[in-house]
């Protein structure tokens, strides 16, 4: 079947790259109008290549897009740029520059640059596709110099952010770290069976509004793991010393506050196992764990908050000694963390059939250290948290998560996912997410052949809280031995004000001929695992 007439066309028939035109992308969206993109690939050298693509948008104009990739010795990187002169809607020049570079340096050092900059806060909403891009509130830019060996880890970092959401007040914007210096050491086989460690950090936090300054942190720590029969007991002790040298403090405030707090814990865990079933078909493990943590109270109200938050309570947070993430607060507590996990493993091949975990924290004193705007808590226990994962067979997979507030007698969080995967071309995915007073949504996605050559893909992401669709698309693929066609229709919410956008993408694929990985590819890769019809 003939699909393309051309007077002259060459392409590589082996795995060697070749300069030339890549397959075009055609589409339409409410934000950008009719779209056409024709990339050209430059095979500069075995370790260098580039792609340039004019991108026509009937509502916006002609955008230039480019990507340069390089690999030399221990260095690799990607430089990406986009430029739209005189946007027909905003009448402004708009652009994006992104650079990622990582270099392996001598003597165990590594350097990383990861930076993206855009011309305006609405760039992704207007010119990008996908909720993951359009929902960004900040762009992170960092330069790292790291050192690793068996004992030491060292980090020197300079980091700042570009704020994209104009609704974020200046006093709520993240701080720049100019710079951050961290040095950590670990000695797991110290004398007397001890494990020794030290964490240290020196970081200067800067911002146009609010308190700025230097934070210094030192945490020497020691633990003594002891095996008593099947039980592992691990006493732990550390001393947290954190001090500040602050600028722009209120006249009545302290410009050099500090914190000196000891940390104590005892961790006990074991693993019990047994074979059961016909002929020892199953191996079951029971893995209980208990951890007691004591941190005395010290008033920390005078300490600023540069980078500290209280994350959601989950199984990872359950066994952390500090309920905060960041160094500006160390929670006072007397608590007992309890958790138990059981696993069912198939004896014949060692594959895991089921894993289930439940946990809770019991508090024996009030927690009086708080972040600004929080109130002290005297609850006697945390929420119950539970997770269940089942690999029923090669085709069915189930994951469940649940959080229960026993004081209020309400569900705080629930998650469920059921995946059916007959093969790489037949899959269905059903998901549900609930977070009280915040999120309740369902997500249905799938890919399925409709015959020898046709197949369908689709996704429906719906908010039960807002009673509206967040993202939905449907696609059709037609594939032969040598070529294929993909068309994807989509409607989603790209902007923070709730406005919806509709798009239609058309992609021609010639097997063995490269493409730039256009919007249809990226959409299906994010929305449905294993959705590639043309490999």
Coordinates of C-alpha atoms in Angstrom, one line a residue:
X1 CA 0.0 0.0 0.0
X2 CA 1.5 3.3 -1.1
X3 CA 1.1 6.2 1.5
X4 CA 3.7 8.7 0.5
X5 CA 5.0 9.9 -2.9
X6 CA 8.3 11.7 -2.9
X7 CA 10.8 12.2 -5.8
X8 CA 13.8 11.5 -3.5
X9 CA 14.1 9.9 -0.1
X10 CA 16.9 8.2 1.8
X11 CA 17.1 6.6 5.2
X12 CA 19.5 4.5 7.2
X13 CA 18.9 0.7 7.2
X14 CA 21.2 -0.1 10.1
X15 CA 21.5 1.4 13.6
X16 CA 23.6 4.3 12.5
X17 CA 22.1 7.8 12.8
X18 CA 21.6 10.0 9.8
X19 CA 21.0 13.8 9.5
X20 CA 17.7 14.7 7.9
X21 CA 14.0 15.5 8.4
X22 CA 12.1 13.7 11.1
X23 CA 8.4 13.0 10.8
X24 CA 6.2 16.0 11.2
X25 CA 3.6 16.7 14.0
X26 CA 0.2 18.1 13.1
X27 CA -2.4 19.2 15.6
X28 CA -4.9 21.7 16.8
X29 CA -5.7 23.3 20.2
X30 CA -7.8 26.1 21.6
X31 CA -4.8 27.8 23.1
X32 CA -2.5 27.6 20.1
X33 CA -4.7 27.0 17.0
X34 CA -3.6 24.8 14.1
X35 CA -0.1 23.4 14.8
X36 CA 2.5 22.0 12.5
X37 CA 6.1 21.1 13.5
X38 CA 8.8 19.7 11.2
X39 CA 12.0 18.8 13.0
X40 CA 15.4 18.4 11.4
X41 CA 18.0 16.2 13.0
X42 CA 21.7 16.9 12.8
X43 CA 24.0 14.0 13.3
X44 CA 27.0 16.1 14.2
X45 CA 29.3 13.4 15.6
X46 CA 29.0 10.1 17.4
X47 CA 28.8 11.9 20.7
X48 CA 27.0 15.1 19.5
X49 CA 23.6 15.7 17.9
X50 CA 21.0 18.4 17.6
X51 CA 17.4 18.8 16.6
X52 CA 15.9 22.1 15.2
X53 CA 12.2 22.4 14.7
X54 CA 10.1 25.3 13.4
X55 CA 6.7 25.1 15.1
X56 CA 3.8 26.9 13.4
X57 CA 0.8 27.9 15.6
X58 CA -2.0 29.7 13.8
X59 CA -3.0 31.6 16.9
X60 CA 0.5 32.4 18.2
X61 CA 2.9 32.6 15.4
X62 CA 6.1 30.6 14.5
X63 CA 8.1 29.3 17.3
X64 CA 11.7 28.1 17.0
X65 CA 12.6 25.0 19.1
X66 CA 15.9 23.3 19.4
X67 CA 17.8 20.6 21.4
X68 CA 21.5 19.9 21.6
X69 CA 22.8 16.7 23.2
X70 CA 26.4 15.9 24.0
X71 CA 28.4 13.1 25.6
X72 CA 32.1 13.2 26.2
X73 CA 34.1 11.1 28.7
X74 CA 32.2 11.4 32.0
X75 CA 30.1 14.4 30.9
X76 CA 26.7 14.3 29.4
X77 CA 24.0 16.9 28.9
X78 CA 21.1 18.4 27.1
X79 CA 20.5 22.0 26.2
X80 CA 17.0 22.9 25.1
X81 CA 15.6 26.2 23.8
X82 CA 12.3 27.6 22.6
X83 CA 11.6 31.1 21.2
X84 CA 8.4 32.7 20.0
X85 CA 8.9 36.2 18.7
X86 CA 6.0 38.6 19.2
X87 CA 3.3 36.2 20.3
X88 CA 0.1 37.1 18.3
X89 CA -2.0 36.9 21.5
X90 CA 0.2 38.6 24.1
X91 CA 2.3 40.7 21.6
X92 CA 5.4 39.8 23.6
X93 CA 8.6 37.8 22.9
X94 CA 8.4 34.5 24.8
X95 CA 11.0 31.8 25.4
X96 CA 12.4 28.9 27.4
X97 CA 15.9 27.8 28.1
X98 CA 16.8 24.6 29.9
X99 CA 20.2 23.0 30.6
X100 CA 21.0 19.8 32.3
X101 CA 24.6 18.8 32.6
X102 CA 26.3 16.1 34.7
X103 CA 30.0 15.5 34.9
X104 CA 32.0 12.8 36.6
X105 CA 35.1 14.6 38.0
X106 CA 38.3 13.1 39.4
X107 CA 38.7 11.7 42.9
X108 CA 35.1 10.9 43.5
X109 CA 33.6 14.3 42.6
X110 CA 30.5 15.0 40.5
X111 CA 29.1 18.2 39.1
X112 CA 25.5 18.8 38.1
X113 CA 23.8 21.8 36.5
X114 CA 20.0 21.7 36.3
X115 CA 18.3 24.9 35.3
X116 CA 15.2 26.1 33.4
X117 CA 14.1 29.6 32.8
X118 CA 11.0 30.9 31.0
X119 CA 10.1 34.4 29.9
X120 CA 6.8 34.7 31.8
X121 CA 4.6 33.0 34.4
X122 CA 2.0 31.9 31.9
X123 CA 4.5 30.2 29.4
X124 CA 3.6 26.6 30.2
X125 CA -0.1 27.3 30.4
X126 CA -0.2 28.9 26.9
X127 CA 2.5 26.9 25.1
X128 CA 3.0 23.5 26.7
X129 CA 0.7 20.5 26.8
X130 CA 0.1 18.3 29.8
X131 CA -1.1 19.0 33.4
X132 CA 2.4 18.0 34.7
X133 CA 3.8 21.1 32.9
X134 CA 1.0 23.6 33.2
X135 CA 0.5 23.0 37.0
X136 CA 4.0 24.1 37.9
X137 CA 4.2 26.9 40.4
X138 CA 8.1 27.2 40.6
X139 CA 11.1 26.4 38.4
X140 CA 14.1 25.1 40.3
X141 CA 17.6 26.1 39.2
X142 CA 20.6 24.5 40.9
X143 CA 24.3 23.9 40.5
X144 CA 25.8 21.0 42.6
X145 CA 29.3 19.8 43.4
X146 CA 29.2 16.5 45.2
X147 CA 31.7 14.1 46.6
X148 CA 31.1 10.4 47.5
X149 CA 33.2 7.6 49.1
X150 CA 32.5 4.9 51.6
X151 CA 32.6 7.3 54.5
X152 CA 32.0 10.8 53.4
X153 CA 29.4 12.7 51.4
X154 CA 29.9 16.3 50.6
X155 CA 27.6 18.8 48.8
X156 CA 28.1 22.3 47.7
X157 CA 25.0 23.8 46.1
X158 CA 23.7 27.1 44.8
X159 CA 19.9 27.0 44.2
X160 CA 17.1 29.4 43.5
X161 CA 13.6 29.3 42.1
X162 CA 11.6 31.2 39.5
X163 CA 8.0 31.7 40.7
X164 CA 5.4 31.1 38.1
X165 CA 2.2 31.5 40.1
X166 CA 1.6 35.3 40.5
X167 CA -0.9 34.6 43.3
X168 CA 2.0 33.5 45.6
X169 CA 2.9 36.4 47.8
X170 CA 6.6 37.5 48.0
X171 CA 6.8 36.4 51.7
X172 CA 5.7 32.9 50.6
X173 CA 8.2 32.4 47.8
X174 CA 10.9 29.8 48.4
X175 CA 14.3 31.0 49.6
X176 CA 17.5 31.0 47.5
X177 CA 20.4 29.0 48.9
X178 CA 23.5 31.0 48.1
X179 CA 25.3 28.7 48.9
X180 CA 24.5 25.5 50.8
X181 CA 27.4 23.3 52.1
X182 CA 26.7 19.9 53.6
X183 CA 29.3 17.3 54.9
X184 CA 28.1 14.0 56.2
X185 CA 30.1 11.0 57.5
X186 CA 29.2 7.4 58.4
X187 CA 31.2 4.8 60.2
X188 CA 29.0 1.6 60.3
X189 CA 31.7 -0.7 61.7
X190 CA 33.1 1.4 64.6
X191 CA 34.6 -0.3 67.7
X192 CA 32.4 -2.1 70.2
X193 CA 29.8 -2.7 67.4
X194 CA 28.8 0.9 67.3
X195 CA 27.6 2.8 64.2
X196 CA 28.8 6.4 64.2
X197 CA 27.6 9.3 62.0
X198 CA 27.7 13.0 61.7
X199 CA 25.6 15.4 59.7
X200 CA 26.5 19.1 59.1
X201 CA 25.2 21.9 57.0
X202 CA 25.9 25.5 56.5
X203 CA 23.4 27.4 54.2
X204 CA 22.7 31.0 53.5
X205 CA 19.1 31.7 52.7
X206 CA 18.2 34.8 50.7
X207 CA 15.0 36.4 49.5
X208 CA 13.7 39.9 48.6
X209 CA 11.2 39.9 51.5
X210 CA 11.4 38.7 55.1
X211 CA 14.2 37.4 57.3
X212 CA 17.3 36.1 55.6
X213 CA 20.6 34.8 56.9
X214 CA 22.9 31.9 57.7
X215 CA 21.9 28.6 59.2
X216 CA 24.5 26.2 60.7
X217 CA 23.6 22.7 61.7
X218 CA 25.6 19.9 63.4
X219 CA 24.2 16.4 64.3
X220 CA 26.6 13.8 65.7
X221 CA 24.8 10.5 66.2
X222 CA 25.6 7.0 67.5
X223 CA 23.6 3.8 67.4
X224 CA 24.3 0.3 68.8
X225 CA 22.5 -2.5 66.9
X226 CA 22.4 -5.7 68.9
X227 CA 21.0 -9.0 67.7
X228 CA 19.2 -10.9 70.5
X229 CA 18.0 -14.1 68.9
X230 CA 15.5 -13.2 66.2
X231 CA 15.1 -9.6 67.6
X232 CA 17.2 -6.7 66.4
X233 CA 17.4 -3.9 69.1
X234 CA 19.0 -0.6 68.1
X235 CA 19.4 2.2 70.7
X236 CA 20.2 5.5 69.2
X237 CA 21.3 8.9 70.5
X238 CA 22.1 12.2 68.8
X239 CA 22.6 15.8 69.6
X240 CA 21.0 18.5 67.4
X241 CA 22.8 21.9 67.4
X242 CA 21.4 24.5 65.1
X243 CA 22.3 28.2 65.1
X244 CA 21.4 31.2 63.0
X245 CA 22.9 34.6 62.0
X246 CA 20.0 36.6 60.7
X247 CA 19.3 39.8 58.9
X248 CA 16.2 42.0 58.8
X249 CA 14.9 40.7 62.1
X250 CA 12.2 42.7 63.9
X251 CA 13.7 45.1 66.5
X252 CA 12.5 43.0 69.3
X253 CA 13.7 39.8 67.8
X254 CA 16.8 37.8 68.2
X255 CA 19.3 37.9 65.3
X256 CA 21.3 34.9 66.5
X257 CA 18.8 32.3 67.9
X258 CA 19.9 28.7 68.4
X259 CA 18.7 25.2 69.3
X260 CA 20.5 22.5 71.3
X261 CA 18.4 19.4 71.7
X262 CA 19.3 15.7 72.4
X263 CA 17.5 12.9 70.5
X264 CA 17.0 9.4 71.9
X265 CA 15.3 6.4 70.4
X266 CA 15.2 2.6 70.7
X267 CA 14.2 0.6 67.6
X268 CA 13.1 -3.0 67.8
X269 CA 12.3 -5.2 64.8
X270 CA 12.3 -8.8 63.7
X271 CA 11.2 -11.1 60.9
X272 CA 9.3 -14.3 61.5
X273 CA 8.6 -16.7 58.6
X274 CA 6.9 -20.0 57.9
X275 CA 6.0 -22.2 55.0
X276 CA 2.5 -23.3 54.6
X277 CA 0.1 -24.7 52.0
X278 CA 0.4 -27.9 50.0
X279 CA 4.1 -28.8 49.9
X280 CA 5.2 -25.4 51.3
X281 CA 3.6 -23.5 48.4
X282 CA 3.8 -20.2 50.3
X283 CA 6.4 -18.5 52.4
X284 CA 4.8 -16.1 54.8
X285 CA 6.8 -13.4 56.7
X286 CA 5.6 -11.4 59.7
X287 CA 7.7 -8.3 60.3
X288 CA 6.7 -6.3 63.5
X289 CA 8.5 -3.1 64.4
X290 CA 8.4 -0.8 67.4
X291 CA 10.3 2.4 67.9
X292 CA 10.3 4.6 70.9
X293 CA 11.4 8.2 70.4
X294 CA 12.1 10.9 73.1
X295 CA 12.9 14.5 72.2
X296 CA 12.7 17.1 75.0
X297 CA 10.9 20.4 74.4
X298 CA 12.9 23.5 73.6
X299 CA 11.1 26.7 72.6
X300 CA 11.9 27.3 68.9
X301 CA 9.4 30.1 68.2
X302 CA 12.4 32.5 67.6
X303 CA 13.8 30.4 64.8
X304 CA 12.9 31.4 61.2
X305 CA 11.4 28.9 58.8
X306 CA 13.5 28.8 55.7
X307 CA 12.7 25.3 54.2
X308 CA 10.8 23.3 56.7
X309 CA 7.3 21.7 56.3
X310 CA 5.3 19.0 58.0
X311 CA 4.7 16.3 55.3
X312 CA 1.7 14.1 55.1
X313 CA 1.7 11.2 57.6
X314 CA 2.4 7.9 55.9
X315 CA 4.4 4.7 56.4
X316 CA 7.7 6.5 55.6
X317 CA 6.9 9.3 58.1
X318 CA 5.8 6.7 60.7
X319 CA 9.4 5.8 61.7
X320 CA 11.1 9.2 61.4
X321 CA 12.3 10.7 64.6
X322 CA 11.2 14.2 63.5
X323 CA 7.8 14.9 62.1
X324 CA 9.1 17.9 60.2
X325 CA 11.2 17.8 57.0
X326 CA 13.8 20.5 57.2
X327 CA 16.1 21.8 59.9
X328 CA 14.2 24.8 61.2
X329 CA 12.1 22.7 63.6
X330 CA 12.8 19.6 65.7
X331 CA 9.6 18.2 67.1
X332 CA 9.4 17.5 70.9
X333 CA 7.8 14.1 71.6
X334 CA 7.5 11.0 73.6
X335 CA 6.1 8.5 71.2
X336 CA 5.9 4.9 70.3
X337 CA 5.8 4.1 66.6
X338 CA 4.2 0.7 65.9
X339 CA 4.0 -1.1 62.6
X340 CA 3.6 -4.7 61.3
X341 CA 4.1 -6.0 57.7
X342 CA 3.3 -9.4 56.4
X343 CA 4.3 -10.8 53.0
X344 CA 3.2 -13.9 51.0
X345 CA 5.9 -15.2 48.7
X346 CA 5.5 -17.9 46.1
X347 CA 8.0 -20.6 47.0
X348 CA 8.4 -21.9 43.5
X349 CA 9.9 -18.7 42.0
X350 CA 10.3 -16.2 44.9
X351 CA 7.8 -13.8 43.5
X352 CA 5.8 -11.7 46.0
X353 CA 2.0 -12.3 45.9
X354 CA 0.9 -10.0 48.7
X355 CA 2.3 -7.4 51.1
X356 CA 0.3 -5.7 53.8
X357 CA 1.3 -3.1 56.4
X358 CA -0.5 -1.3 59.1
X359 CA 0.9 1.2 61.6
X360 CA 0.1 3.9 64.2
X361 CA 1.9 6.2 66.6
X362 CA 1.1 6.5 70.3
X363 CA 1.9 9.8 72.0
X364 CA 2.7 10.1 75.7
X365 CA 3.1 13.9 75.9
X366 CA 1.8 16.9 74.0
X367 CA 3.7 18.3 71.0
X368 CA 4.3 21.9 71.7
X369 CA 6.9 22.8 69.0
X370 CA 5.0 24.1 66.0
X371 CA 5.4 26.0 62.7
X372 CA 3.9 29.5 62.4
X373 CA 0.1 29.2 62.2
X374 CA 0.0 25.7 63.8
X375 CA -1.3 24.9 67.3
X376 CA 0.2 22.5 69.8
X377 CA -1.3 19.0 69.8
X378 CA -2.2 16.7 72.7
X379 CA -3.7 13.9 70.7
X380 CA -3.0 10.5 72.2
X381 CA -2.5 8.8 68.9
X382 CA -1.9 9.4 65.2
X383 CA -4.1 8.2 62.4
X384 CA -4.0 4.5 61.5
X385 CA -2.3 4.0 58.1
X386 CA -2.4 0.9 56.0
X387 CA -1.2 -0.3 52.6
X388 CA -1.9 -3.5 50.7
X389 CA -0.3 -4.6 47.5
X390 CA -1.2 -7.8 45.5
X391 CA 0.5 -9.3 42.5
X392 CA -2.3 -11.8 41.8
X393 CA -0.7 -13.1 38.7
X394 CA 1.2 -11.8 35.6
X395 CA -1.9 -9.9 34.6
X396 CA -3.6 -8.5 37.7
X397 CA -2.1 -6.1 40.2
X398 CA -3.9 -4.3 43.1
X399 CA -2.6 -1.5 45.3
X400 CA -4.6 0.0 48.2
X401 CA -3.7 2.7 50.7
X402 CA -5.8 4.0 53.6
X403 CA -5.6 6.5 56.5
X404 CA -8.1 6.5 59.3
X405 CA -8.6 9.2 62.0
X406 CA -9.9 7.3 65.0
X407 CA -10.5 10.6 67.0
X408 CA -12.8 12.1 64.4
X409 CA -14.0 8.6 63.2
X410 CA -13.4 9.7 59.5
X411 CA -11.2 8.6 56.6
X412 CA -8.4 11.0 55.9
X413 CA -7.0 9.5 52.8
X414 CA -7.7 6.6 50.5
X415 CA -6.1 5.4 47.3
X416 CA -6.8 2.4 45.1
X417 CA -5.3 1.2 41.8
X418 CA -6.2 -1.9 39.8
X419 CA -4.1 -2.8 36.8
X420 CA -4.9 -5.5 34.3
X421 CA -2.2 -6.1 31.8
X422 CA -2.8 -9.0 29.4
X423 CA 0.3 -8.0 27.4
X424 CA 2.1 -4.9 26.2
X425 CA -0.9 -4.0 24.0
X426 CA -3.8 -4.9 26.2
X427 CA -4.0 -3.0 29.5
X428 CA -6.6 -1.4 31.7
X429 CA -5.9 0.8 34.7
X430 CA -8.5 2.0 37.3
X431 CA -7.5 4.4 40.0
X432 CA -9.2 6.3 42.9
X433 CA -7.8 9.0 45.1
X434 CA -9.4 10.7 48.1
X435 CA -8.0 13.3 50.5
X436 CA -10.5 14.8 52.9
X437 CA -11.4 18.4 52.1
X438 CA -9.0 18.4 49.1
X439 CA -9.2 15.7 46.5
X440 CA -11.6 13.0 45.3
X441 CA -11.0 11.8 41.8
X442 CA -11.2 8.7 39.6
X443 CA -8.8 7.8 36.8
X444 CA -9.6 5.3 34.2
X445 CA -7.0 4.5 31.4
X446 CA -6.5 1.7 28.9
X447 CA -5.2 0.5 25.6
X448 CA -6.7 -2.3 23.6
X449 CA -6.4 -3.6 20.0
X450 CA -9.5 -3.4 17.9
X451 CA -8.3 -5.8 15.3
X452 CA -5.1 -6.8 13.5
X453 CA -4.1 -3.2 12.7
X454 CA -6.3 -0.9 14.8
X455 CA -6.0 -0.2 18.5
X456 CA -7.6 2.4 20.9
X457 CA -6.1 4.2 23.9
X458 CA -7.9 6.5 26.3
X459 CA -7.9 8.1 29.7
X460 CA -10.6 9.8 31.8
X461 CA -9.5 11.7 34.9
X462 CA -12.5 13.1 36.8
X463 CA -12.7 15.2 40.0
X464 CA -15.7 14.1 42.1
X465 CA -14.9 17.1 44.4
X466 CA -15.3 19.6 41.6
X467 CA -17.7 17.6 39.5
X468 CA -15.6 18.1 36.3
X469 CA -13.2 16.4 34.1
X470 CA -9.5 17.2 34.7
X471 CA -8.1 15.4 31.8
X472 CA -9.5 13.1 29.1
X473 CA -8.3 11.9 25.8
X474 CA -9.0 9.2 23.3
X475 CA -6.6 8.0 20.6
X476 CA -6.7 5.6 17.6
X477 CA -3.7 3.9 16.1
X478 CA -3.4 2.3 12.8
X479 CA -0.3 0.1 12.3
X480 CA 1.2 -1.9 9.4
X481 CA 4.5 -3.7 9.1
X482 CA 6.2 -0.5 7.9
X483 CA 4.2 2.5 8.9
X484 CA 1.5 3.8 11.3
X485 CA -0.8 6.7 12.0
X486 CA -1.8 8.0 15.4
X487 CA -4.6 10.5 16.2
X488 CA -5.3 11.7 19.7
X489 CA -8.1 14.0 20.8
X490 CA -7.8 15.6 24.3
X491 CA -9.5 18.1 26.6
X492 CA -7.8 19.1 29.8
X493 CA -7.4 22.0 32.3
X494 CA -4.1 23.8 31.5
X495 CA -4.5 27.0 33.5
X496 CA -4.8 27.8 37.1
X497 CA -8.0 29.8 36.6
X498 CA -9.8 26.6 35.5
X499 CA -10.0 27.3 31.8
X500 CA -10.1 24.2 29.6
X501 CA -8.3 23.5 26.4
X502 CA -9.0 21.0 23.6
X503 CA -6.4 19.6 21.3
X504 CA -6.1 17.2 18.4
X505 CA -2.8 15.6 17.4
X506 CA -2.0 13.7 14.2
X507 CA 1.2 11.7 13.9
X508 CA 2.6 9.7 11.0
X509 CA 5.1 7.0 12.0
X510 CA 7.4 5.2 9.6
X511 CA 9.0 2.2 11.3
X512 CA 12.8 2.6 11.4
X513 CA 12.6 6.3 10.7
X514 CA 13.1 8.6 13.8
X515 CA 10.7 11.1 15.2
X516 CA 11.2 13.9 17.8
X517 CA 8.7 12.4 20.3
X518 CA 5.9 14.8 19.8
X519 CA 2.9 15.8 21.9
X520 CA 1.0 12.6 21.1
X521 CA 4.0 10.4 22.2
X522 CA 4.5 12.4 25.5
X523 CA 0.8 12.3 26.3
X524 CA 0.5 8.6 25.9
X525 CA 3.7 7.8 27.7
X526 CA 2.5 9.8 30.8
X527 CA -1.1 8.7 30.6
X528 CA -0.9 5.0 29.8
X529 CA 2.1 2.7 30.5
X530 CA 3.0 0.5 27.6
X531 CA 0.9 2.5 25.2
X532 CA 3.5 2.6 22.4
X533 CA 2.1 0.8 19.4
X534 CA 5.0 1.1 17.0
X535 CA 8.1 -0.3 18.7

